[in-house]
Short mmCIF file of C-alpha atoms in Angstrom, two decimals:
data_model
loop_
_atom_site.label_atom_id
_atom_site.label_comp_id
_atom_site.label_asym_id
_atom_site.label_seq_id
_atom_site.Cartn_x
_atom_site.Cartn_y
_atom_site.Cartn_z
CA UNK A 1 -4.40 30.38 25.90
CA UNK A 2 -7.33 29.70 24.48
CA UNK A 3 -7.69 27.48 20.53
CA UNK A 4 -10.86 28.25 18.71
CA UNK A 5 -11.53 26.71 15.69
CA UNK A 6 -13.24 28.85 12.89
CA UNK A 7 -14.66 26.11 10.19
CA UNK A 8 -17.32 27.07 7.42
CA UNK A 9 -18.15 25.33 3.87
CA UNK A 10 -17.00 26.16 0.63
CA UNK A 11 -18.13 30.10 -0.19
CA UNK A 12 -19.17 30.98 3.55
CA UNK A 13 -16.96 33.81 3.79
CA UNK A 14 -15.00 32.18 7.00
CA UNK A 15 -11.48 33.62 5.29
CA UNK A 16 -13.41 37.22 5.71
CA UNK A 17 -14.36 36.38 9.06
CA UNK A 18 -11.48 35.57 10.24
CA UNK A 19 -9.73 38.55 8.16
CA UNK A 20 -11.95 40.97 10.03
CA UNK A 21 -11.49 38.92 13.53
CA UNK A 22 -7.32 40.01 12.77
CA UNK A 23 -7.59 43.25 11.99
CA UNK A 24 -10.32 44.78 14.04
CA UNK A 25 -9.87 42.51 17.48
CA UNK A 26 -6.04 41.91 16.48
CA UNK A 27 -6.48 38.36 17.48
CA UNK A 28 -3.78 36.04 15.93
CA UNK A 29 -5.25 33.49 13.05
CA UNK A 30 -3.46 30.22 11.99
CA UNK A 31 -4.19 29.58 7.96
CA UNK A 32 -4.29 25.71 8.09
CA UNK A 33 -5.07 26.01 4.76
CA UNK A 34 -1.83 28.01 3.94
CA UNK A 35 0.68 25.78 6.42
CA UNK A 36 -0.11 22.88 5.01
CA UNK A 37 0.98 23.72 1.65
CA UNK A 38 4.03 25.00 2.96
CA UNK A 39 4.40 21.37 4.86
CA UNK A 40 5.03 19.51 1.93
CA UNK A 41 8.37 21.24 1.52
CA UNK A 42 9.93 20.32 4.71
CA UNK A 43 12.55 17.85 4.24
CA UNK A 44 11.11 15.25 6.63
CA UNK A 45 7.37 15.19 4.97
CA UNK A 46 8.77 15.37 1.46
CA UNK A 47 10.39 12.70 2.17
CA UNK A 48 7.79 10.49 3.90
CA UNK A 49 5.26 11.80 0.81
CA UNK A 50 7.68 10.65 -1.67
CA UNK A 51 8.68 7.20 -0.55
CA UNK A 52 4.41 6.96 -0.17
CA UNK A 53 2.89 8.60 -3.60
CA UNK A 54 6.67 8.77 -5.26
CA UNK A 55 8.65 11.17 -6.60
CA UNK A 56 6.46 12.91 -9.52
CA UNK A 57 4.43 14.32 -6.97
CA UNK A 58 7.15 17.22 -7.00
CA UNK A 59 7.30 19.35 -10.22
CA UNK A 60 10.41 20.47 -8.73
CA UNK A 61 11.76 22.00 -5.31
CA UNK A 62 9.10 24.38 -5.25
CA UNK A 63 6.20 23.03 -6.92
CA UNK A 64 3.91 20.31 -6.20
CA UNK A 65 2.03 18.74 -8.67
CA UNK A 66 -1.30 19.34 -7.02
CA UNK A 67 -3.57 17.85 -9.66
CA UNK A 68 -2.18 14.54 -9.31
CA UNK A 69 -2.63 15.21 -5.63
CA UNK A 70 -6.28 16.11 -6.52
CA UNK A 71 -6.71 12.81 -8.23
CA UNK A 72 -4.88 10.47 -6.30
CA UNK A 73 -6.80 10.98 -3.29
CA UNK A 74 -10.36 11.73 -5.26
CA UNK A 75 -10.16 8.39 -6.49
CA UNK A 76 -8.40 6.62 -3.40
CA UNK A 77 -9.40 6.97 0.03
CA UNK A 78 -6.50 5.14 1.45
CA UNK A 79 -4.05 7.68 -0.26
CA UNK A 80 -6.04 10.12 1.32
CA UNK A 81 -5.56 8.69 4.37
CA UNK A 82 -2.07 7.99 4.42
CA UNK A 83 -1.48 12.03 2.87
CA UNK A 84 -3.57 13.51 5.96
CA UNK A 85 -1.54 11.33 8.29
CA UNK A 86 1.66 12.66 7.36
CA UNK A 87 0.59 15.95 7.07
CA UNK A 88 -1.77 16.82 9.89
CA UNK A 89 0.57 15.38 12.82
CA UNK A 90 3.18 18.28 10.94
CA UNK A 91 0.60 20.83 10.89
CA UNK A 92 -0.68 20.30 14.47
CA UNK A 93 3.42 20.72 15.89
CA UNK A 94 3.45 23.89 13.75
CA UNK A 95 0.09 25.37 15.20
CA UNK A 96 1.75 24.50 18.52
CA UNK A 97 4.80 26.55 17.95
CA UNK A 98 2.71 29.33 16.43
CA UNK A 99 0.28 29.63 19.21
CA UNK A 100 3.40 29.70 22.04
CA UNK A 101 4.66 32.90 20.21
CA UNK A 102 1.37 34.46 20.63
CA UNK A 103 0.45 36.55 23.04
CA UNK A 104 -3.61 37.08 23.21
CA UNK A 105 -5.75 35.58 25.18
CA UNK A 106 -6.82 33.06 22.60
CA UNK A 107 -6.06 32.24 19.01
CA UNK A 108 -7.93 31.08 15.72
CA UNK A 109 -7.48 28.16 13.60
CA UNK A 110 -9.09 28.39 9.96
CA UNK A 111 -10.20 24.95 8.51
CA UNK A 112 -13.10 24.03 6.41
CA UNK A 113 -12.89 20.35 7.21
CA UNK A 114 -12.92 20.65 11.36
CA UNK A 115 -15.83 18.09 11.88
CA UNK A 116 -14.90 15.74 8.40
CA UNK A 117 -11.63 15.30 10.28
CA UNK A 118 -12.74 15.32 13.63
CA UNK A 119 -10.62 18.15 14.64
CA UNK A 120 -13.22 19.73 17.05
CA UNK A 121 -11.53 18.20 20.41
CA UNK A 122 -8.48 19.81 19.71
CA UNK A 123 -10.08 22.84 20.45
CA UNK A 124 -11.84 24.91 23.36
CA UNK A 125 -14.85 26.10 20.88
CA UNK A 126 -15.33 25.39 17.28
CA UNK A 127 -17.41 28.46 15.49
CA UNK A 128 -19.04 27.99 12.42
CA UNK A 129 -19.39 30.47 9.49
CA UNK A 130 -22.59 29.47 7.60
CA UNK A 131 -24.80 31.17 4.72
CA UNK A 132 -27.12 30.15 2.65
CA UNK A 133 -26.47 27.45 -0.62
CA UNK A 134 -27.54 30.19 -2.83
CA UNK A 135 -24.86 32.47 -1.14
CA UNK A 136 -22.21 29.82 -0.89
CA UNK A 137 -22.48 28.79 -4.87
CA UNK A 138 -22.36 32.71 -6.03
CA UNK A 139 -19.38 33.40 -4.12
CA UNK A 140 -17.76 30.50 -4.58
CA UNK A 141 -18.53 30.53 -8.33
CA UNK A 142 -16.96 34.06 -8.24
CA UNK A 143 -14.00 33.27 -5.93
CA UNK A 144 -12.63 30.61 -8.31
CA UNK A 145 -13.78 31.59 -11.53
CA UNK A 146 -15.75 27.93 -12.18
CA UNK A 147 -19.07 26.78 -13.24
CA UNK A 148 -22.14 25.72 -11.07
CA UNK A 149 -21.28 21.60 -11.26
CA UNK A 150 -17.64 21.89 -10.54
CA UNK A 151 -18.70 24.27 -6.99
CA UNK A 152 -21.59 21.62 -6.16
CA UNK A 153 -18.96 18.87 -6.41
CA UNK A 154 -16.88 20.54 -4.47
CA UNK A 155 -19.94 21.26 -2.15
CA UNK A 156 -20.63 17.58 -1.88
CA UNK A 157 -17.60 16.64 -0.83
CA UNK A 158 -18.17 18.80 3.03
CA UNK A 159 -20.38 17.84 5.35
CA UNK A 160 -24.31 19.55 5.29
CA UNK A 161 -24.32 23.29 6.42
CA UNK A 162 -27.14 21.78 8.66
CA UNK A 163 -25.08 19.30 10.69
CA UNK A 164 -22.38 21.34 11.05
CA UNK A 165 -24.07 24.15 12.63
CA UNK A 166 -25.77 21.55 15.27
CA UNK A 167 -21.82 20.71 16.09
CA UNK A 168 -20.74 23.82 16.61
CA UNK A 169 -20.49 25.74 19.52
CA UNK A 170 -21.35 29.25 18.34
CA UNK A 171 -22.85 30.27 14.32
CA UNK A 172 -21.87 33.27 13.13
CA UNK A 173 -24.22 34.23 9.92
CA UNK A 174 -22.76 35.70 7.02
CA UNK A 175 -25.00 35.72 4.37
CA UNK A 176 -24.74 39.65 3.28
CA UNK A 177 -21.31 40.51 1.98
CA UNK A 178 -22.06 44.30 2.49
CA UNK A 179 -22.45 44.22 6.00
CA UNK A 180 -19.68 43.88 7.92
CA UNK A 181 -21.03 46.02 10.59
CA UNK A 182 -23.30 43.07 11.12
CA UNK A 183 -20.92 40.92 10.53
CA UNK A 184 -18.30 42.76 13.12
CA UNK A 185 -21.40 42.55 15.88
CA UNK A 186 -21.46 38.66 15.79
CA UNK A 187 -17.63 38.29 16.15
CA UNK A 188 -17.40 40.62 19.15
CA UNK A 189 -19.80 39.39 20.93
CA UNK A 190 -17.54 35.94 20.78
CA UNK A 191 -14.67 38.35 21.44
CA UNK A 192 -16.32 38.87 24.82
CA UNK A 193 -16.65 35.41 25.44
CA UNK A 194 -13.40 33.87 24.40
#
């Protein structure tokens, strides 16, 4: 079976992508985003993350405290190192298990940060939702109800639209938000390859 990553920046729409890649192809999609919040309530990694960031990192058995999260590895690369290695090695046995209860020909893995965390060789194509800054600010802006300087911070954090798209195997554009009969064209035509 077939792994194909599906990466995009902040506000490229790559959630709608894959939303319309589910329910019009039916093919499976792992939310990396969503698993790894639910990995830092397994026994094993809350452990490991408390005995490395400590024990007010839980608000309680349900609830992280995700903006001392948010500032402990802004400010500290190392922590961010150390939280990525506990969680991704988690997250990559849980895609496993997901993907071996699938049963299409190939699956999709959502991530925004693919290529900043050199994901791509994990997978046998790595497509890339993309749309314009403009585009990527408004809907962004819109999504999270925030102001202009707290999206481009967010923005600067990800790697240049530009790069990306010269890393990825296939581009699918999504800069209208009305057309997903555009949009739908693209991600058969993938369909047919994958």
């Amino acid at each position: 079976m077939k792994k194909v990553a599906i990466t995009g920046n902040i506000g490229s729409g790559k959630s709608w992508v894959c939303e319309l890649w589910k329910q019009r192809l039916g093919i499976p999609v792992y939310d990396s985003d969503r698993a790894a919040k639910q990995m830092y309530f397994k026994p094993e990694i809350r452990k490991e993350l408390m005995q490395r960031f400590g024990a007010e990192i839980y608000l309680s058995d349900t609830e992280l405290d995700r903006k001392r999260i948010a500032d402990m590895i802004f400010h500290d690369e190392q922590a961010q190192r150390d939280l990525e290695g506990i969680l991704y090695p988690a997250l990559f046995v849980d895609f496993e298990h997901w993907k071996a209860n699938q049963t299409a020909e190939y699956v999709l893995f959502e991530s925004a940060l693919v290529f900043e965390k050199r994901l791509e060789r994990r997978f046998d194509a790595v497509v890339m939702v993309s749309a314009s800054e403009n585009t990527r600010l408004r809907r962004a802006m819109a999504r999270d109800h925030c102001d202009e300087p707290t999206v481009r911070a967010r923005m600067a954090k990800q790697w240049p639209e530009e790069g990306k798209r010269l890393l990825a195997d296939y581009v699918i554009w999504h800069e209208n938000d009305d057309e997903d009969a555009a949009l739908l064209e693209q991600i058969k035509k993938l369909h047919n390859i994958f």
